Each structure stands twice: as C-alpha cells, then as structure tokens.
Short mmCIF file of C-alpha atoms in Angstrom, two decimals:
data_model
loop_
_atom_site.label_atom_id
_atom_site.label_comp_id
_atom_site.label_asym_id
_atom_site.label_seq_id
_atom_site.Cartn_x
_atom_site.Cartn_y
_atom_site.Cartn_z
CA MET I 1 -49.76 63.02 -55.87
CA HIS I 2 -48.74 60.82 -52.94
CA ILE I 3 -46.58 62.30 -50.18
CA ASN I 4 -44.62 59.73 -48.21
CA THR I 5 -44.95 60.70 -44.53
CA GLY I 6 -43.05 57.69 -43.22
CA ARG I 7 -39.44 57.50 -42.04
CA ARG I 8 -38.07 57.01 -45.56
CA GLY I 9 -40.05 60.01 -46.77
CA LEU I 10 -38.63 62.15 -43.98
CA ILE I 11 -35.08 61.03 -44.72
CA GLY I 12 -35.57 61.64 -48.43
CA GLY I 13 -36.97 65.09 -47.75
CA LEU I 14 -34.04 66.00 -45.54
CA LEU I 15 -31.60 64.80 -48.17
CA ALA I 16 -33.43 66.86 -50.78
CA LEU I 17 -32.93 69.91 -48.58
CA GLY I 18 -29.23 69.12 -48.45
CA GLY I 19 -29.48 68.24 -44.76
CA SER I 20 -29.92 71.93 -43.87
CA ALA I 21 -32.77 71.08 -41.54
CA LEU I 22 -30.36 69.09 -39.40
CA VAL I 23 -27.83 71.87 -38.81
CA ALA I 24 -28.42 74.94 -36.67
CA THR I 25 -27.56 78.15 -38.44
CA PRO I 26 -24.98 80.45 -36.84
CA ALA I 27 -27.61 83.20 -36.63
CA LEU I 28 -29.59 81.01 -34.24
CA ALA I 29 -26.60 80.08 -32.05
CA ASP I 30 -26.14 81.87 -28.71
CA THR I 31 -22.98 83.92 -29.10
CA ARG I 32 -23.56 86.15 -26.08
CA GLU I 33 -20.36 86.67 -24.10
CA ARG I 34 -20.48 85.07 -20.67
CA ARG I 35 -18.11 85.99 -17.90
CA LEU I 36 -17.78 85.69 -14.16
CA ALA I 37 -16.17 88.03 -11.69
CA PHE I 38 -15.71 87.12 -8.04
CA ARG I 39 -13.49 87.46 -5.02
CA ASN I 40 -12.44 84.40 -3.05
CA VAL I 41 -12.94 85.52 0.55
CA HIS I 42 -10.33 83.06 1.87
CA THR I 43 -7.46 83.95 -0.47
CA ASN I 44 -8.61 87.47 -1.41
CA GLU I 45 -7.92 86.55 -5.05
CA ARG I 46 -10.06 88.28 -7.65
CA VAL I 47 -11.15 86.63 -10.87
CA ASP I 48 -12.74 88.38 -13.84
CA ALA I 49 -12.78 86.00 -16.79
CA ARG I 50 -14.78 85.28 -19.91
CA TYR I 51 -15.70 81.61 -20.23
CA TYR I 52 -17.83 81.79 -23.37
CA GLY I 53 -17.65 84.06 -26.40
CA PRO I 54 -18.52 84.29 -30.09
CA THR I 55 -16.31 81.32 -30.94
CA GLY I 56 -17.54 79.13 -28.07
CA LEU I 57 -15.87 78.10 -24.84
CA ASP I 58 -12.85 80.13 -23.74
CA ARG I 59 -10.38 77.58 -22.34
CA GLU I 60 -8.13 80.18 -20.70
CA GLY I 61 -11.10 81.84 -19.02
CA ILE I 62 -12.43 78.50 -17.80
CA ALA I 63 -9.01 77.59 -16.40
CA GLU I 64 -8.86 80.91 -14.55
CA ILE I 65 -12.36 80.41 -13.11
CA ASN I 66 -11.58 76.80 -12.11
CA HIS I 67 -8.46 78.04 -10.31
CA GLY I 68 -10.43 80.72 -8.47
CA LEU I 69 -13.10 78.19 -7.45
CA ARG I 70 -10.51 75.62 -6.30
CA ASP I 71 -10.44 73.99 -2.87
CA TRP I 72 -8.44 76.70 -1.12
CA ARG I 73 -7.50 74.32 1.71
CA THR I 74 -5.73 71.78 -0.51
CA GLY I 75 -5.09 73.79 -3.67
CA GLN I 76 -6.87 71.16 -5.78
CA THR I 77 -8.73 72.40 -8.84
CA HIS I 78 -11.60 70.71 -10.61
CA LEU I 79 -13.44 71.30 -13.88
CA MET I 80 -16.50 73.21 -12.71
CA ASP I 81 -19.90 72.45 -14.20
CA ARG I 82 -20.72 74.76 -17.11
CA ASP I 83 -24.35 74.92 -15.93
CA LEU I 84 -23.10 76.24 -12.57
CA LEU I 85 -21.12 78.99 -14.31
CA ASP I 86 -24.22 79.94 -16.30
CA LEU I 87 -26.35 79.85 -13.13
CA LEU I 88 -23.96 82.17 -11.28
CA GLY I 89 -23.88 84.62 -14.18
CA ASP I 90 -27.64 84.53 -14.70
CA LEU I 91 -28.23 85.01 -10.97
CA ARG I 92 -25.94 88.04 -10.96
CA ASP I 93 -27.80 89.47 -13.96
CA ARG I 94 -31.21 88.82 -12.41
CA LEU I 95 -30.17 90.77 -9.32
CA GLY I 96 -28.86 93.67 -11.39
CA VAL I 97 -25.28 93.32 -10.18
CA ALA I 98 -22.72 94.72 -12.63
CA PRO I 99 -20.90 91.85 -14.40
CA ARG I 100 -17.47 93.07 -13.34
CA LYS I 101 -18.56 93.64 -9.73
CA GLY I 102 -19.44 90.00 -9.24
CA PHE I 103 -19.85 88.07 -6.03
CA ASP I 104 -17.95 86.89 -2.98
CA LEU I 105 -17.03 83.21 -3.10
CA ILE I 106 -17.07 81.37 0.20
CA SER I 107 -16.72 77.85 -1.25
CA GLY I 108 -16.52 76.39 -4.74
CA TYR I 109 -14.93 73.03 -5.44
CA ARG I 110 -14.32 70.95 -2.34
CA SER I 111 -12.08 67.89 -2.43
CA PRO I 112 -13.39 64.69 -0.83
CA GLU I 113 -10.71 65.07 1.88
CA THR I 114 -11.80 68.60 2.75
CA ASN I 115 -15.47 67.66 2.63
CA GLY I 116 -14.85 64.76 5.01
CA ARG I 117 -12.93 66.93 7.46
CA LEU I 118 -15.64 69.60 7.45
CA LYS I 119 -18.39 67.05 7.95
CA GLU I 120 -16.49 65.38 10.79
CA ALA I 121 -15.62 68.68 12.49
CA GLY I 122 -19.20 69.94 12.33
CA GLY I 123 -20.89 66.77 13.53
CA ALA I 124 -24.38 65.67 12.54
CA HIS I 125 -25.64 69.25 12.26
CA SER I 126 -22.75 70.67 10.24
CA GLY I 127 -24.76 71.25 7.07
CA VAL I 128 -22.02 69.47 5.09
CA ALA I 129 -23.44 66.69 2.92
CA GLY I 130 -21.47 63.46 2.63
CA LYS I 131 -22.10 63.43 -1.13
CA SER I 132 -21.82 67.18 -1.58
CA GLN I 133 -22.33 68.78 -4.98
CA HIS I 134 -19.17 70.78 -4.16
CA MET I 135 -17.12 67.60 -4.73
CA LEU I 136 -18.56 67.32 -8.26
CA GLY I 137 -17.80 70.93 -9.19
CA LYS I 138 -21.54 71.65 -9.24
CA ALA I 139 -21.91 73.98 -6.23
CA SER I 140 -20.81 77.31 -4.82
CA ASP I 141 -21.48 79.14 -1.58
CA ILE I 142 -21.74 82.85 -2.36
CA ALA I 143 -22.75 86.30 -1.20
CA MET I 144 -23.24 89.41 -3.33
CA PRO I 145 -22.12 92.68 -1.80
CA GLY I 146 -25.07 95.05 -1.53
CA VAL I 147 -27.65 92.28 -1.99
CA PRO I 148 -29.46 91.00 1.12
CA LEU I 149 -29.03 87.25 1.58
CA ALA I 150 -32.80 86.71 1.63
CA THR I 151 -33.04 88.44 -1.77
CA LEU I 152 -30.19 86.33 -3.14
CA ARG I 153 -31.87 83.16 -1.87
CA ALA I 154 -35.26 84.12 -3.35
CA ALA I 155 -33.72 84.94 -6.74
CA ALA I 156 -31.76 81.67 -6.81
CA TYR I 157 -34.82 79.61 -5.90
CA SER I 158 -37.02 81.40 -8.44
CA MET I 159 -34.66 80.24 -11.20
CA ARG I 160 -35.46 76.61 -10.32
CA ARG I 161 -32.14 75.27 -11.61
CA GLY I 162 -30.92 73.23 -8.65
CA GLY I 163 -30.44 73.27 -4.91
CA VAL I 164 -30.57 76.44 -2.82
CA GLY I 165 -29.38 76.50 0.79
CA TYR I 166 -29.79 79.51 3.06
CA TYR I 167 -27.15 80.15 5.73
CA PRO I 168 -27.88 83.62 7.17
CA ARG I 169 -25.74 83.10 10.30
CA ASP I 170 -22.76 82.19 8.13
CA GLY I 171 -23.44 84.95 5.59
CA PHE I 172 -23.95 82.97 2.38
CA VAL I 173 -26.34 81.18 0.06
CA HIS I 174 -25.49 77.78 -1.41
CA VAL I 175 -26.41 77.20 -5.08
CA ASP I 176 -25.90 74.02 -7.06
CA THR I 177 -27.01 72.37 -10.27
CA GLY I 178 -28.20 69.15 -8.66
CA GLN I 179 -31.84 68.27 -8.06
CA LEU I 180 -34.28 71.07 -7.27
CA ARG I 181 -34.50 71.40 -3.48
CA THR I 182 -34.20 74.00 -0.76
CA TRP I 183 -33.11 74.12 2.86
#
C-alpha cells in the first residue's frame, strides 16, 4: 500500500477527516474569565470589569477598561492592546494580588498632544519617549498597593513580554507590550 505524503495526500487526508483537524475544539479553547480592577489615581475612578469570558471578548467590559485607561488630561479614549490587558492581569496574579483589589493606574493611554507636552515640559531627561507605547494603547504606568515597586518591576521583567521601566522616585513601574527592554 502506498501512502501519499505530499501536499495532495495531506489535503485528501484532512478532507477524509471532515476537516476536523483544522478546527480547534471548544474543550481546548481558553474560556478562563479575565478581568481587571484598578483605580485611576488622577480621577479617583475605580474600574472592575471583565474583558474576556466563556463566549469571548466582552465589549462592555473592554469599553469600561478603555475609559478608565483614557488620557485623563484630554478625555480621549483609545482601544487598548489586548496583550496589555492580559499582561496586567497576569502580573497581578503572579504577585498574588486579589483580582478585585487590582492596581493603581498612573498613566494608560496618552494622546500625542499630551505626550508632546510632557516630553517638552520634562526636557531631555523627562523619561517620556517621543514614540511612546502609551500613544498606541500598549503601555501603562502602575503601582500595586502592598507590593514593593522593586518586586513589581522584577515580576514584570521575569514575564519577558515587553518593556519594563522602573521609576522609584515617582512611585510606579512602566509596563508595555513593545520590544523586550528595561530601564
């Protein structure tokens, strides 16, 4: 008996299986609920919202999170990067912080106008990048009550999922989903 191991043989085999090899089964899908809770330190607003559940993305929860992470100076919202939301939740879990306790948000989305003003006001040593990940909805500056900043920084860096900036004098750690780097 000859078994065709070429492309046509593979396609024929998949068709014989009814294409089931091409489709992930629901049992293998990640249906774990994902939520974020945080307090915006500038507006004192609290957010506790689910952004992913058994049926997939939760649009209302995402809208609530995007609003909480908005540029508080201009009021502009932006669709935040889903990988950032996952990173923030996974970081919280890694540190053993209760999901509903959450974190303190210092900065989430930053409009180009706000970013430019901050960079200009701080000069060359402001720590504000001209092409900041904040403007792409891929960064947050955070603190977690009860967690030392050095511990937060170490946990974020150990996850190796993007940039990690350490600002102990300002009381926060920057995390983003850009290239892996630290400062």
